[in-house]
Tab-separated table of N, CA and C in Angstrom:
chain	number	residue	atom	x	y	z
X	1	UNK	N	-27.115	-29.305	-10.846
X	1	UNK	CA	-26.380	-28.697	-9.807
X	1	UNK	C	-25.218	-30.155	-9.923
X	2	UNK	N	-25.833	-31.382	-9.637
X	2	UNK	CA	-24.940	-32.495	-9.525
X	2	UNK	C	-23.878	-31.498	-10.156
X	3	UNK	N	-23.492	-32.036	-11.708
X	3	UNK	CA	-22.904	-31.678	-12.242
X	3	UNK	C	-21.716	-30.455	-11.445
X	4	UNK	N	-22.434	-29.642	-11.085
X	4	UNK	CA	-21.243	-28.806	-10.724
X	4	UNK	C	-20.475	-28.756	-9.172
X	5	UNK	N	-21.546	-29.872	-8.495
X	5	UNK	CA	-21.873	-30.618	-7.581
X	5	UNK	C	-19.965	-31.419	-7.959
X	6	UNK	N	-19.845	-32.179	-9.064
X	6	UNK	CA	-18.782	-32.727	-9.506
X	6	UNK	C	-17.419	-32.129	-9.708
X	7	UNK	N	-17.946	-31.278	-10.113
X	7	UNK	CA	-16.616	-30.333	-10.918
X	7	UNK	C	-15.383	-29.859	-9.479
X	8	UNK	N	-15.999	-29.643	-8.635
X	8	UNK	CA	-15.602	-28.625	-7.539
X	8	UNK	C	-14.124	-30.111	-7.388
X	9	UNK	N	-14.469	-30.968	-6.841
X	9	UNK	CA	-13.854	-31.808	-6.847
X	9	UNK	C	-12.762	-32.442	-7.423
X	10	UNK	N	-13.217	-32.453	-8.917
X	10	UNK	CA	-12.183	-32.423	-9.598
X	10	UNK	C	-11.313	-31.367	-9.613
X	11	UNK	N	-11.693	-30.132	-9.922
X	11	UNK	CA	-10.957	-29.232	-10.011
X	11	UNK	C	-9.537	-28.900	-8.229
X	12	UNK	N	-10.302	-29.712	-7.043
X	12	UNK	CA	-9.330	-29.790	-6.465
X	12	UNK	C	-8.313	-30.552	-6.309
X	13	UNK	N	-8.706	-31.679	-6.849
X	13	UNK	CA	-7.635	-32.377	-7.554
X	13	UNK	C	-6.936	-32.223	-8.000
X	14	UNK	N	-7.185	-31.457	-9.065
X	14	UNK	CA	-6.165	-31.041	-9.920
X	14	UNK	C	-5.117	-29.332	-9.418
X	15	UNK	N	-6.017	-28.815	-8.135
X	15	UNK	CA	-4.970	-28.118	-7.274
X	15	UNK	C	-3.998	-28.407	-6.627
X	16	UNK	N	-4.685	-29.873	-6.090
X	16	UNK	CA	-3.885	-30.504	-5.601
X	16	UNK	C	-3.490	-30.937	-5.519
X	17	UNK	N	-2.622	-31.368	-6.905
X	17	UNK	CA	-1.723	-32.067	-7.778
X	17	UNK	C	-0.628	-30.508	-8.441
X	18	UNK	N	-1.243	-30.138	-9.482
X	18	UNK	CA	-0.399	-28.921	-9.142
X	18	UNK	C	0.043	-28.783	-8.348
X	19	UNK	N	-0.566	-28.079	-7.177
X	19	UNK	CA	0.341	-27.786	-5.680
X	19	UNK	C	1.681	-28.592	-5.618
X	20	UNK	N	1.357	-29.684	-5.022
X	20	UNK	CA	2.300	-30.226	-5.242
X	20	UNK	C	3.626	-30.488	-6.117
X	21	UNK	N	2.969	-30.009	-7.066
X	21	UNK	CA	4.248	-30.004	-8.783
X	21	UNK	C	5.126	-28.479	-7.711
X	22	UNK	N	4.229	-27.718	-7.875
X	22	UNK	CA	5.156	-26.615	-7.466
X	22	UNK	C	6.470	-26.658	-6.670
X	23	UNK	N	5.575	-26.911	-5.372
X	23	UNK	CA	5.838	-27.287	-4.294
X	23	UNK	C	7.359	-28.140	-4.465
X	24	UNK	N	7.396	-29.349	-5.196
X	24	UNK	CA	8.545	-30.061	-5.819
X	24	UNK	C	9.818	-29.510	-6.790
X	25	UNK	N	8.894	-28.560	-7.889
X	25	UNK	CA	9.639	-27.493	-7.935
X	25	UNK	C	10.051	-26.631	-6.927
X	26	UNK	N	9.844	-25.876	-6.080
X	26	UNK	CA	10.289	-25.142	-5.563
X	26	UNK	C	11.180	-25.553	-4.473
X	27	UNK	N	11.222	-27.021	-4.001
X	27	UNK	CA	12.460	-27.717	-3.809
X	27	UNK	C	13.846	-28.117	-4.622
X	28	UNK	N	13.470	-28.352	-5.632
X	28	UNK	CA	14.268	-28.862	-6.337
X	28	UNK	C	15.353	-27.096	-6.681
X	29	UNK	N	14.493	-26.264	-7.210
X	29	UNK	CA	15.314	-24.976	-6.760
X	29	UNK	C	16.012	-24.411	-6.005
X	30	UNK	N	16.116	-24.202	-4.693
X	30	UNK	CA	15.840	-24.042	-3.810
X	30	UNK	C	17.335	-24.719	-3.742
X	31	UNK	N	17.101	-26.270	-3.343
X	31	UNK	CA	18.127	-26.940	-3.700
X	31	UNK	C	19.194	-27.129	-4.761
X	32	UNK	N	19.136	-26.903	-5.617
X	32	UNK	CA	19.982	-25.809	-6.517
X	32	UNK	C	21.026	-25.039	-6.434
X	33	UNK	N	19.915	-24.063	-5.800
X	33	UNK	CA	20.098	-22.758	-5.038
X	33	UNK	C	20.862	-23.342	-4.338
X	34	UNK	N	21.312	-23.855	-2.374
X	34	UNK	CA	22.293	-24.151	-2.059
X	34	UNK	C	23.202	-24.569	-2.471
X	35	UNK	N	23.398	-25.288	-3.704
X	35	UNK	CA	24.694	-25.774	-3.506
X	35	UNK	C	25.592	-25.445	-4.489
X	36	UNK	N	24.770	-24.382	-4.956
X	36	UNK	CA	25.828	-22.895	-5.850
X	36	UNK	C	26.268	-22.220	-4.339
X	37	UNK	N	25.936	-22.056	-3.971
X	37	UNK	CA	26.218	-21.458	-2.696
X	37	UNK	C	27.304	-21.919	-1.637
X	38	UNK	N	27.273	-23.578	-1.677
X	38	UNK	CA	27.771	-23.751	-1.508
X	38	UNK	C	29.209	-23.984	-0.985
X	39	UNK	N	29.144	-24.264	-2.801
X	39	UNK	CA	30.523	-24.329	-3.849
X	39	UNK	C	31.055	-22.904	-3.982
X	40	UNK	N	30.210	-21.580	-3.798
X	40	UNK	CA	31.063	-20.816	-3.726
X	40	UNK	C	31.796	-20.020	-2.286
X	41	UNK	N	31.191	-20.776	-1.358
X	41	UNK	CA	31.624	-20.469	0.002
X	41	UNK	C	33.081	-21.538	0.574
X	42	UNK	N	32.980	-22.516	0.060
X	42	UNK	CA	33.669	-23.432	-0.403
X	42	UNK	C	35.540	-23.104	-0.991
């Protein structure tokens, strides 16, 4: 029971970290995309 209580905390930490990295990657991707579109419009 104690182990089961410990694990969700670890999982949530890992989940939050992965979520942050995914968001960061998405931001970089959109920035690159945006730069390309601005170059095309110019």
